[in-house]
Amino acid sequence: MSESIERIATTSVATPAGHYSQGTAWRDMVFVSGQLGQRQDGSHTADLSFEEQVRQSIANLQAILAEAGCGLDDVLKVTVYLVGVENWPEFNRIYTEIFGASRPARSVVPVPGLHHGYLIEIEAIGRRPPPAPPMP
């Protein structure tokens, strides 16, 4: 029996300009495509501060996770593409503030540049929490 892959899409995040989904899910696994700091209306934040780009990228990630029925506590792995190693400490500070006690596995990959001049892109793998047991 074949199980289909679910496409995750939310209007809380800009519609992808390329041929990909905001996220996909299979069984309880959720995969969120790389998120830049693009706003819901499609406008860019690449000209804004690094902190604003990080916060918008993570907000986009959270919106897609929420559409899939997940939160940051359900994230298993995060991959971050970061322009400028000097931005790492500020990224870490913001990431720690937002993720709190949640500590998914994480890779930070320094890159020479990103689309539209962004300084950060974030993708994640998560899992849908198990359903609550029925009340007796």
PDB file of C-alpha atoms in Angstrom:
ATOM      1  CA  MET A   1       0.000   0.000   0.000  1.00  0.00           C
ATOM      2  CA  SER A   2       1.430   3.357  -1.022  1.00  0.00           C
ATOM      3  CA  GLU A   3       1.221   6.370   1.257  1.00  0.00           C
ATOM      4  CA  SER A   4       1.214   9.741  -0.399  1.00  0.00           C
ATOM      5  CA  ILE A   5       3.452  12.645   0.460  1.00  0.00           C
ATOM      6  CA  GLU A   6       1.530  15.581   1.869  1.00  0.00           C
ATOM      7  CA  ARG A   7       2.369  19.052   0.586  1.00  0.00           C
ATOM      8  CA  ILE A   8       2.391  21.676   3.348  1.00  0.00           C
ATOM      9  CA  ALA A   9       1.346  25.209   2.346  1.00  0.00           C
ATOM     10  CA  THR A  10       0.336  28.212   4.397  1.00  0.00           C
ATOM     11  CA  THR A  11      -0.686  31.721   3.388  1.00  0.00           C
ATOM     12  CA  SER A  12       1.268  32.981   6.431  1.00  0.00           C
ATOM     13  CA  VAL A  13       4.462  32.691   4.372  1.00  0.00           C
ATOM     14  CA  ALA A  14       5.230  33.990   0.875  1.00  0.00           C
ATOM     15  CA  THR A  15       4.375  31.599  -1.949  1.00  0.00           C
ATOM     16  CA  PRO A  16       7.507  29.875  -3.297  1.00  0.00           C
ATOM     17  CA  ALA A  17       8.807  31.406  -6.510  1.00  0.00           C
ATOM     18  CA  GLY A  18      10.359  28.098  -7.604  1.00  0.00           C
ATOM     19  CA  HIS A  19       9.109  24.567  -8.176  1.00  0.00           C
ATOM     20  CA  TYR A  20       9.026  23.358  -4.575  1.00  0.00           C
ATOM     21  CA  SER A  21       6.716  23.123  -1.559  1.00  0.00           C
ATOM     22  CA  GLN A  22       7.003  25.201   1.597  1.00  0.00           C
ATOM     23  CA  GLY A  23       7.098  21.856   3.329  1.00  0.00           C
ATOM     24  CA  THR A  24       6.232  18.208   2.922  1.00  0.00           C
ATOM     25  CA  ALA A  25       5.149  15.491   5.305  1.00  0.00           C
ATOM     26  CA  TRP A  26       5.201  11.738   5.221  1.00  0.00           C
ATOM     27  CA  ARG A  27       3.682   9.840   8.110  1.00  0.00           C
ATOM     28  CA  ASP A  28       4.831  11.796  11.183  1.00  0.00           C
ATOM     29  CA  MET A  29       7.917  13.325   9.515  1.00  0.00           C
ATOM     30  CA  VAL A  30       7.816  16.981   8.423  1.00  0.00           C
ATOM     31  CA  PHE A  31      10.369  18.629   6.133  1.00  0.00           C
ATOM     32  CA  VAL A  32      10.444  22.420   5.851  1.00  0.00           C
ATOM     33  CA  SER A  33      12.153  23.977   2.830  1.00  0.00           C
ATOM     34  CA  GLY A  34      14.845  26.585   3.364  1.00  0.00           C
ATOM     35  CA  GLN A  35      13.348  29.855   4.569  1.00  0.00           C
ATOM     36  CA  LEU A  36      14.796  33.248   3.798  1.00  0.00           C
ATOM     37  CA  GLY A  37      13.632  36.386   5.583  1.00  0.00           C
ATOM     38  CA  GLN A  38      10.962  37.065   2.990  1.00  0.00           C
ATOM     39  CA  ARG A  39       7.751  38.557   4.377  1.00  0.00           C
ATOM     40  CA  GLN A  40       4.290  37.089   3.916  1.00  0.00           C
ATOM     41  CA  ASP A  41       3.502  39.578   1.129  1.00  0.00           C
ATOM     42  CA  GLY A  42       6.628  38.528  -0.777  1.00  0.00           C
ATOM     43  CA  SER A  43       8.671  41.612   0.079  1.00  0.00           C
ATOM     44  CA  HIS A  44      12.278  41.118   1.091  1.00  0.00           C
ATOM     45  CA  THR A  45      14.211  41.918   4.261  1.00  0.00           C
ATOM     46  CA  ALA A  46      17.667  41.378   2.752  1.00  0.00           C
ATOM     47  CA  ASP A  47      18.350  45.113   3.139  1.00  0.00           C
ATOM     48  CA  LEU A  48      17.493  45.014   6.851  1.00  0.00           C
ATOM     49  CA  SER A  49      19.649  44.025   9.816  1.00  0.00           C
ATOM     50  CA  PHE A  50      20.924  40.492  10.275  1.00  0.00           C
ATOM     51  CA  GLU A  51      18.728  40.142  13.369  1.00  0.00           C
ATOM     52  CA  GLU A  52      15.582  41.078  11.432  1.00  0.00           C
ATOM     53  CA  GLN A  53      16.459  38.562   8.732  1.00  0.00           C
ATOM     54  CA  VAL A  54      16.972  35.800  11.307  1.00  0.00           C
ATOM     55  CA  ARG A  55      13.725  36.575  13.122  1.00  0.00           C
ATOM     56  CA  GLN A  56      11.727  36.616   9.872  1.00  0.00           C
ATOM     57  CA  SER A  57      13.332  33.359   8.665  1.00  0.00           C
ATOM     58  CA  ILE A  58      12.479  31.612  11.937  1.00  0.00           C
ATOM     59  CA  ALA A  59       8.946  33.090  11.928  1.00  0.00           C
ATOM     60  CA  ASN A  60       8.475  31.612   8.440  1.00  0.00           C
ATOM     61  CA  LEU A  61       9.777  28.264   9.678  1.00  0.00           C
ATOM     62  CA  GLN A  62       7.362  28.366  12.644  1.00  0.00           C
ATOM     63  CA  ALA A  63       4.384  29.190  10.399  1.00  0.00           C
ATOM     64  CA  ILE A  64       5.044  26.207   8.144  1.00  0.00           C
ATOM     65  CA  LEU A  65       5.596  23.909  11.118  1.00  0.00           C
ATOM     66  CA  ALA A  66       2.312  25.143  12.639  1.00  0.00           C
ATOM     67  CA  GLU A  67       0.470  24.423   9.391  1.00  0.00           C
ATOM     68  CA  ALA A  68       1.835  20.860   9.640  1.00  0.00           C
ATOM     69  CA  GLY A  69       0.693  20.554  13.270  1.00  0.00           C
ATOM     70  CA  CYS A  70       4.139  21.041  14.827  1.00  0.00           C
ATOM     71  CA  GLY A  71       6.020  23.516  16.947  1.00  0.00           C
ATOM     72  CA  LEU A  72       9.667  24.215  17.669  1.00  0.00           C
ATOM     73  CA  ASP A  73       9.672  21.452  20.310  1.00  0.00           C
ATOM     74  CA  ASP A  74       8.954  18.986  17.499  1.00  0.00           C
ATOM     75  CA  VAL A  75      11.996  19.944  15.421  1.00  0.00           C
ATOM     76  CA  LEU A  76      14.587  17.180  15.139  1.00  0.00           C
ATOM     77  CA  LYS A  77      17.210  18.833  12.894  1.00  0.00           C
ATOM     78  CA  VAL A  78      17.932  22.364  11.706  1.00  0.00           C
ATOM     79  CA  THR A  79      20.284  23.333   8.898  1.00  0.00           C
ATOM     80  CA  VAL A  80      21.342  26.963   8.694  1.00  0.00           C
ATOM     81  CA  TYR A  81      23.126  28.555   5.752  1.00  0.00           C
ATOM     82  CA  LEU A  82      24.980  31.591   7.054  1.00  0.00           C
ATOM     83  CA  VAL A  83      26.770  34.322   5.114  1.00  0.00           C
ATOM     84  CA  GLY A  84      29.596  35.771   7.184  1.00  0.00           C
ATOM     85  CA  VAL A  85      31.016  33.693  10.011  1.00  0.00           C
ATOM     86  CA  GLU A  86      31.129  36.926  12.040  1.00  0.00           C
ATOM     87  CA  ASN A  87      27.296  36.664  12.214  1.00  0.00           C
ATOM     88  CA  TRP A  88      27.468  33.323  14.058  1.00  0.00           C
ATOM     89  CA  PRO A  89      27.424  34.706  17.634  1.00  0.00           C
ATOM     90  CA  GLU A  90      24.427  36.955  16.906  1.00  0.00           C
ATOM     91  CA  PHE A  91      22.627  34.079  15.180  1.00  0.00           C
ATOM     92  CA  ASN A  92      23.295  31.828  18.177  1.00  0.00           C
ATOM     93  CA  ARG A  93      21.907  34.448  20.578  1.00  0.00           C
ATOM     94  CA  ILE A  94      18.656  34.880  18.605  1.00  0.00           C
ATOM     95  CA  TYR A  95      18.283  31.140  17.930  1.00  0.00           C
ATOM     96  CA  THR A  96      18.731  30.333  21.639  1.00  0.00           C
ATOM     97  CA  GLU A  97      16.178  32.993  22.612  1.00  0.00           C
ATOM     98  CA  ILE A  98      13.541  31.638  20.210  1.00  0.00           C
ATOM     99  CA  PHE A  99      14.172  27.890  20.515  1.00  0.00           C
ATOM    100  CA  GLY A 100      14.566  28.031  24.300  1.00  0.00           C
ATOM    101  CA  ALA A 101      14.852  24.627  25.946  1.00  0.00           C
ATOM    102  CA  SER A 102      14.345  22.878  22.609  1.00  0.00           C
ATOM    103  CA  ARG A 103      17.730  21.716  21.337  1.00  0.00           C
ATOM    104  CA  PRO A 104      17.365  19.984  17.974  1.00  0.00           C
ATOM    105  CA  ALA A 105      20.407  18.686  16.160  1.00  0.00           C
ATOM    106  CA  ARG A 106      21.854  21.540  14.122  1.00  0.00           C
ATOM    107  CA  SER A 107      24.329  22.261  11.362  1.00  0.00           C
ATOM    108  CA  VAL A 108      25.489  25.773  10.501  1.00  0.00           C
ATOM    109  CA  VAL A 109      27.004  25.946   7.041  1.00  0.00           C
ATOM    110  CA  PRO A 110      29.015  29.052   6.139  1.00  0.00           C
ATOM    111  CA  VAL A 111      28.286  30.084   2.529  1.00  0.00           C
ATOM    112  CA  PRO A 112      29.632  32.895   0.341  1.00  0.00           C
ATOM    113  CA  GLY A 113      26.181  34.207  -0.591  1.00  0.00           C
ATOM    114  CA  LEU A 114      22.441  33.527  -0.747  1.00  0.00           C
ATOM    115  CA  HIS A 115      19.630  34.453  -3.142  1.00  0.00           C
ATOM    116  CA  HIS A 116      18.538  38.130  -3.159  1.00  0.00           C
ATOM    117  CA  GLY A 117      21.499  39.047  -0.936  1.00  0.00           C
ATOM    118  CA  TYR A 118      20.139  37.405   2.218  1.00  0.00           C
ATOM    119  CA  LEU A 119      22.535  36.556   5.038  1.00  0.00           C
ATOM    120  CA  ILE A 120      20.656  33.521   6.377  1.00  0.00           C
ATOM    121  CA  GLU A 121      18.475  30.618   5.236  1.00  0.00           C
ATOM    122  CA  ILE A 122      17.018  28.019   7.604  1.00  0.00           C
ATOM    123  CA  GLU A 123      15.484  24.605   6.916  1.00  0.00           C
ATOM    124  CA  ALA A 124      14.221  21.987   9.334  1.00  0.00           C
ATOM    125  CA  ILE A 125      13.091  18.422   9.805  1.00  0.00           C
ATOM    126  CA  GLY A 126      10.481  17.744  12.446  1.00  0.00           C
ATOM    127  CA  ARG A 127       7.906  15.235  13.515  1.00  0.00           C
ATOM    128  CA  ARG A 128       4.247  15.534  14.234  1.00  0.00           C
ATOM    129  CA  PRO A 129       3.519  14.873  17.877  1.00  0.00           C
ATOM    130  CA  PRO A 130       1.519  11.737  18.583  1.00  0.00           C
ATOM    131  CA  PRO A 131      -2.190  12.288  19.083  1.00  0.00           C
ATOM    132  CA  ALA A 132      -3.374  12.709  22.641  1.00  0.00           C
ATOM    133  CA  PRO A 133      -4.851   9.511  24.101  1.00  0.00           C
ATOM    134  CA  PRO A 134      -8.648   9.435  24.153  1.00  0.00           C
ATOM    135  CA  MET A 135     -10.330  10.530  27.332  1.00  0.00           C
ATOM    136  CA  PRO A 136     -11.921   7.660  29.278  1.00  0.00           C
TER     137      PRO A 136
END
